[in-house]
PDB file of C-alpha atoms in Angstrom:
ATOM      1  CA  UNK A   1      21.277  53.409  21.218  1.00 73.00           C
ATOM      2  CA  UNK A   2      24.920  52.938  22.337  1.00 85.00           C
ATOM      3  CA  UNK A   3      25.998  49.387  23.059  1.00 88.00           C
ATOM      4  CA  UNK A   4      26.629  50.160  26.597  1.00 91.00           C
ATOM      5  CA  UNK A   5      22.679  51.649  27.542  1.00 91.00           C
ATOM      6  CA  UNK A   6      21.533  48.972  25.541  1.00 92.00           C
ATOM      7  CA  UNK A   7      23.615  45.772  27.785  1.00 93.00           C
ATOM      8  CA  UNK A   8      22.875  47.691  31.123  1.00 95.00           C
ATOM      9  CA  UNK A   9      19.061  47.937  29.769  1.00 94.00           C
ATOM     10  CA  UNK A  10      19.265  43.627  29.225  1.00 95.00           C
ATOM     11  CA  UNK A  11      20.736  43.322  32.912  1.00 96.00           C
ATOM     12  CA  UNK A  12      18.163  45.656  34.527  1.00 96.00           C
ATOM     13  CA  UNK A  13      15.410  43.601  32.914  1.00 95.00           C
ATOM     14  CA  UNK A  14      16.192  40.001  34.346  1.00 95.00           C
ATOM     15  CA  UNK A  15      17.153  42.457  37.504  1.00 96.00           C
ATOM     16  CA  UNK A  16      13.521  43.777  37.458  1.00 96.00           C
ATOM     17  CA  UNK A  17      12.130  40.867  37.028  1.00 94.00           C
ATOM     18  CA  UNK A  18      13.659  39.095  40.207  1.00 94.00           C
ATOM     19  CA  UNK A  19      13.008  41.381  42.359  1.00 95.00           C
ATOM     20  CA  UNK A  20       8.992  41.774  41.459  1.00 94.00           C
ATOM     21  CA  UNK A  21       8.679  38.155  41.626  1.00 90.00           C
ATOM     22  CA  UNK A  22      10.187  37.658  44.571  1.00 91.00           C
ATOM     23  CA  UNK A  23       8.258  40.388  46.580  1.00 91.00           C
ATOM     24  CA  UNK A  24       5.013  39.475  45.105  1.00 89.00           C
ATOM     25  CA  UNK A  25       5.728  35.535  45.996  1.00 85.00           C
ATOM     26  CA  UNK A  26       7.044  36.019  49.501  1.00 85.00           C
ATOM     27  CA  UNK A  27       5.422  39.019  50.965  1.00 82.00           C
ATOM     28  CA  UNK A  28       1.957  37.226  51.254  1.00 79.00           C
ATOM     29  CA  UNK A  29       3.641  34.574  53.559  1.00 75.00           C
ATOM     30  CA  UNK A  30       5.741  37.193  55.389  1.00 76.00           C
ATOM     31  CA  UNK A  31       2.511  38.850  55.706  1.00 75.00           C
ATOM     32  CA  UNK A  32       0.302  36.530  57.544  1.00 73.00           C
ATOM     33  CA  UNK A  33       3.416  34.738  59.863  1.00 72.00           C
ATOM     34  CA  UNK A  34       2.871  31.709  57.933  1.00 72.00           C
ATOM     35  CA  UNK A  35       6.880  31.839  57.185  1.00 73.00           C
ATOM     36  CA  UNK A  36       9.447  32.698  59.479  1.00 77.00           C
ATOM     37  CA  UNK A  37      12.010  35.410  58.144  1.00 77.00           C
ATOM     38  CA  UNK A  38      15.350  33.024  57.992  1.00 80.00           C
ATOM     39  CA  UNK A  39      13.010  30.471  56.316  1.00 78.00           C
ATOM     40  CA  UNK A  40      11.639  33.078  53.599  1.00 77.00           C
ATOM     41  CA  UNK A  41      15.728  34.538  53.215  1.00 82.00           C
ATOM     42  CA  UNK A  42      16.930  30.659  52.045  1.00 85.00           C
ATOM     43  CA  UNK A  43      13.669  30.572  49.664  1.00 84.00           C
ATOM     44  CA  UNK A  44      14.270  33.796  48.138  1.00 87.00           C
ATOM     45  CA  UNK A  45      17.633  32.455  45.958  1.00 91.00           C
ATOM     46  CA  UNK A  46      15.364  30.419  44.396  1.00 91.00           C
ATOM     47  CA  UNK A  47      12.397  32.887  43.605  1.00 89.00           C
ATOM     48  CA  UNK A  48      14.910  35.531  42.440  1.00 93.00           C
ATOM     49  CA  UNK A  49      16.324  32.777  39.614  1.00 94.00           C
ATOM     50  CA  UNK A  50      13.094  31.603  38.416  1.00 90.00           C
ATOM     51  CA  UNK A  51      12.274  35.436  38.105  1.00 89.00           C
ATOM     52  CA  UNK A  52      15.143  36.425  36.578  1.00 93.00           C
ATOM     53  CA  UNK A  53      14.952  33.488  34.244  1.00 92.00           C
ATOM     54  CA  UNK A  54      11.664  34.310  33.222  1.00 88.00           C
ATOM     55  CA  UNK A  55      12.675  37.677  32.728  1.00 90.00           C
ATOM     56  CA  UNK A  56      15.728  36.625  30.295  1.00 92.00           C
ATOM     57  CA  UNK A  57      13.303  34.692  28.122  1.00 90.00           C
ATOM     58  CA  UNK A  58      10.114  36.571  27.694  1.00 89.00           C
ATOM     59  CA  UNK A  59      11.409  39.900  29.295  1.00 90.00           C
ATOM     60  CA  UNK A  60      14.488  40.753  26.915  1.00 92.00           C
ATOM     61  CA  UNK A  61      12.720  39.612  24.038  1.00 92.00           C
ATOM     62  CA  UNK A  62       9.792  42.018  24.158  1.00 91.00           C
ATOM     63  CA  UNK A  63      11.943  45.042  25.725  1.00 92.00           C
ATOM     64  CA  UNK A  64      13.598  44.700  22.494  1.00 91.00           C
ATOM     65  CA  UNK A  65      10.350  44.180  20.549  1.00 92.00           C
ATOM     66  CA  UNK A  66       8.287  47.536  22.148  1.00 92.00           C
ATOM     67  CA  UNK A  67      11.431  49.691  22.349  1.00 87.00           C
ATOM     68  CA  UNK A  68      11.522  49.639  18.377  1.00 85.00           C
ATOM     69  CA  UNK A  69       7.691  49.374  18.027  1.00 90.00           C
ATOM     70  CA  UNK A  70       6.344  51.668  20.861  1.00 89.00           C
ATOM     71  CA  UNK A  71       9.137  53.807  21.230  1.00 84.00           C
ATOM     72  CA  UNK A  72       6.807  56.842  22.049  1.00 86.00           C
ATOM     73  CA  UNK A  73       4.666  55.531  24.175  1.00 87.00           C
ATOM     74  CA  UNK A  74       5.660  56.415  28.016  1.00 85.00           C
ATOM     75  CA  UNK A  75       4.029  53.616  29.817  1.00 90.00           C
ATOM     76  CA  UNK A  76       4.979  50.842  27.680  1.00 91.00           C
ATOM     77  CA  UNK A  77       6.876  48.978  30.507  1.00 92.00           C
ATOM     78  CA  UNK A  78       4.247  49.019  32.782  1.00 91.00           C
ATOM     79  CA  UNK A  79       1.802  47.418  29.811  1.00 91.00           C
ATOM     80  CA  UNK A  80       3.814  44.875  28.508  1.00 92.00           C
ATOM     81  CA  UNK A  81       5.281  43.864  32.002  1.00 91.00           C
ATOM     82  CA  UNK A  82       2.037  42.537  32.857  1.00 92.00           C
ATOM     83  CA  UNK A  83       1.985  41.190  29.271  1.00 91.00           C
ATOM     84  CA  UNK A  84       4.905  39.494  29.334  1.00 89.00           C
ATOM     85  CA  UNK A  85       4.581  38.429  33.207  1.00 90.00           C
ATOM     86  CA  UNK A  86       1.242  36.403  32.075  1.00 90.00           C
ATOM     87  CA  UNK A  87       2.404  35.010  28.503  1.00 86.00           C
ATOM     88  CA  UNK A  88       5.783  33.785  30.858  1.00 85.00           C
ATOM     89  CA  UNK A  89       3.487  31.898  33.167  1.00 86.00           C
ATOM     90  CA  UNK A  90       1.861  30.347  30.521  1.00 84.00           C
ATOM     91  CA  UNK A  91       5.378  29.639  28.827  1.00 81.00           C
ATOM     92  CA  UNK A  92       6.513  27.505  32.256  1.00 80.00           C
ATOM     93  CA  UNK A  93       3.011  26.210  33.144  1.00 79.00           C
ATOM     94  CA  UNK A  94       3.086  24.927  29.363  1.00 75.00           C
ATOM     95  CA  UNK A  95       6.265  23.640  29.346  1.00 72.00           C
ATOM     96  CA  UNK A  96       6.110  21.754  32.871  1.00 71.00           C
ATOM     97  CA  UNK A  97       2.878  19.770  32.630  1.00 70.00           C
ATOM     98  CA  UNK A  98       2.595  16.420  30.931  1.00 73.00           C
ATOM     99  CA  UNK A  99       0.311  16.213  28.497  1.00 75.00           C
ATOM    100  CA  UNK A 100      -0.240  20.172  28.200  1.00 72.00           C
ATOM    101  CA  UNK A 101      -2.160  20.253  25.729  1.00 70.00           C
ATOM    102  CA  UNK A 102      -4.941  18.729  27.212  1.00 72.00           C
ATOM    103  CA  UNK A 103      -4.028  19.742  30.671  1.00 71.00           C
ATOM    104  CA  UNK A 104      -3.912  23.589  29.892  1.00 74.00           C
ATOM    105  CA  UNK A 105      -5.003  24.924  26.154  1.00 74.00           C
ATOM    106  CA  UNK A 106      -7.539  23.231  25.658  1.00 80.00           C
ATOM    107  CA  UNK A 107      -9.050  22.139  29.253  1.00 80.00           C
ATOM    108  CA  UNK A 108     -11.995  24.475  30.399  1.00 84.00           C
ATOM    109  CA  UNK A 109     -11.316  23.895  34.347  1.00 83.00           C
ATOM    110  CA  UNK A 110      -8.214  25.015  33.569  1.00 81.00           C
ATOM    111  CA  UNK A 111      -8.711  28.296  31.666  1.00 85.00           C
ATOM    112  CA  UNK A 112     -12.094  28.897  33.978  1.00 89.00           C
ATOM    113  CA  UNK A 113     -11.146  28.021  37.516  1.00 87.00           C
ATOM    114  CA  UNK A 114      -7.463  28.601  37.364  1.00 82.00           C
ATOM    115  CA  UNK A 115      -6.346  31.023  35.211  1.00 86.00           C
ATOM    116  CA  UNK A 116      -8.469  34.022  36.907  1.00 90.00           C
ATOM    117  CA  UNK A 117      -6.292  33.967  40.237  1.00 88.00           C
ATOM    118  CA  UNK A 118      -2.927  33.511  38.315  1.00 89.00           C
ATOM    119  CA  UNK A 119      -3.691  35.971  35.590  1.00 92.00           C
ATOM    120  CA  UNK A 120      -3.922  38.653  38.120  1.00 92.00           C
ATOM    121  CA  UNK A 121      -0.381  37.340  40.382  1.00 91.00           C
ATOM    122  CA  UNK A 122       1.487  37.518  37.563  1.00 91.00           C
ATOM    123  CA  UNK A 123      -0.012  40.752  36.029  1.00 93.00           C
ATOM    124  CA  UNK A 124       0.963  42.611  39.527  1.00 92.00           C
ATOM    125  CA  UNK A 125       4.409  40.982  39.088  1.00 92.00           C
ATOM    126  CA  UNK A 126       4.098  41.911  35.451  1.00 93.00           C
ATOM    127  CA  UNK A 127       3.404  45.625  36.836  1.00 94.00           C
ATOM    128  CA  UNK A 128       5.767  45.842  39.679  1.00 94.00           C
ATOM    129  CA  UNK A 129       8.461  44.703  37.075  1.00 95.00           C
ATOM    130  CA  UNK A 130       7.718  46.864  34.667  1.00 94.00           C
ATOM    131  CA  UNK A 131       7.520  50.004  36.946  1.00 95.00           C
ATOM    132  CA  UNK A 132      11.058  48.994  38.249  1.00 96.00           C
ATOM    133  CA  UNK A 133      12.383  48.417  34.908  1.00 96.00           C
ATOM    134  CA  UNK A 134      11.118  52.034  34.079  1.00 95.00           C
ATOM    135  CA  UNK A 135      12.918  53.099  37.276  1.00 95.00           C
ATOM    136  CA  UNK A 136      15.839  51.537  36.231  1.00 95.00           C
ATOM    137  CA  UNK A 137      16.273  52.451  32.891  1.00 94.00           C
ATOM    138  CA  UNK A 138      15.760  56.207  33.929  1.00 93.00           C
ATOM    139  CA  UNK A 139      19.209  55.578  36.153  1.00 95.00           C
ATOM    140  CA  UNK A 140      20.871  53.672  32.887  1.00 94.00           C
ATOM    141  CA  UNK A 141      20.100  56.829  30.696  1.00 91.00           C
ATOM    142  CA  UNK A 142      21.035  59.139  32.969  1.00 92.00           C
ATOM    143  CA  UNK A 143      24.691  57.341  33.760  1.00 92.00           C
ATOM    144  CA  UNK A 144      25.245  55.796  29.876  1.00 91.00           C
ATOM    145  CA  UNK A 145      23.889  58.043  27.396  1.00 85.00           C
ATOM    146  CA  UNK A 146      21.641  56.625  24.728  1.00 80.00           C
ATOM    147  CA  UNK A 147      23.519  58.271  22.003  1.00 78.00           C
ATOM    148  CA  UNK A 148      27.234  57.936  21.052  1.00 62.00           C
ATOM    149  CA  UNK A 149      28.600  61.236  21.274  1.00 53.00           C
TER     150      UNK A 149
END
């Protein structure tokens, strides 16, 4: 893979990633009127950096990871987008509670009366980014070739 395919494939994932997370956090309160539209447009800096940052440290790690592993394999995105969407939640759910351990691992509320609801959010942002990331990378190859020439 040329240098150039491979940098525009590490922007489109944070890219991806932003832009799934945001739709899937704001459209629900667009949806039902809860949030006015000017209200939503000042939130959705800050959904679109948390995405994207989640997307730079789980996302670019395992596009690299399945694109040697599962090279042939024509839905990979889409599988480990919701992969990496979930194992990301954990990552910042992890990382931000005191006493985590407790709080998360190994806490049965947690994993039983939590976890369901959030496991399937962040799989449909998982999904959503992965299907974009697909989109996006079918635009990189066709404007950077994968091969040098």
């Amino acid at each position: 893979m040329s240098t150039w395919n491979w940098a525009a494939r590490m922007i489109a994932v944070p890219l991806s990633t932003a832009v799934a997370g945001s739709v899937v956090f704001l459209a629900p309160s667009l949806h039902a009127g809860n949030v006015p539209l000017d209200d939503a447009l000042r939130v959705l800096p800050l959904f679109a950096i948390i995405g994207a940052v989640i997307g730079l440290i789980v996302g670019c790690p395992l596009v690299c990871l399945i694109d040697g592993m599962f090279e042939r394999w024509r839905l990979r995105y889409l599988i480990f987008g919701a992969v990496g969407a979930v194992l990301g939640w954990l990552l910042m759910e992890g990382a931000f509670a005191s006493g985590s351990w407790d709080a998360i691992w190994s806490s049965r509320t947690f994993w039983m009366t939590w976890a369901p609801k959030r496991i399937l959010v962040f799989s449909i942002i998982g999904l959503m980014s992965g299907l974009l990331y697909m989109g996006l990378v079918s635009l990189i190859d066709h404007a950077i070739p994968r091969e040098r020439w």
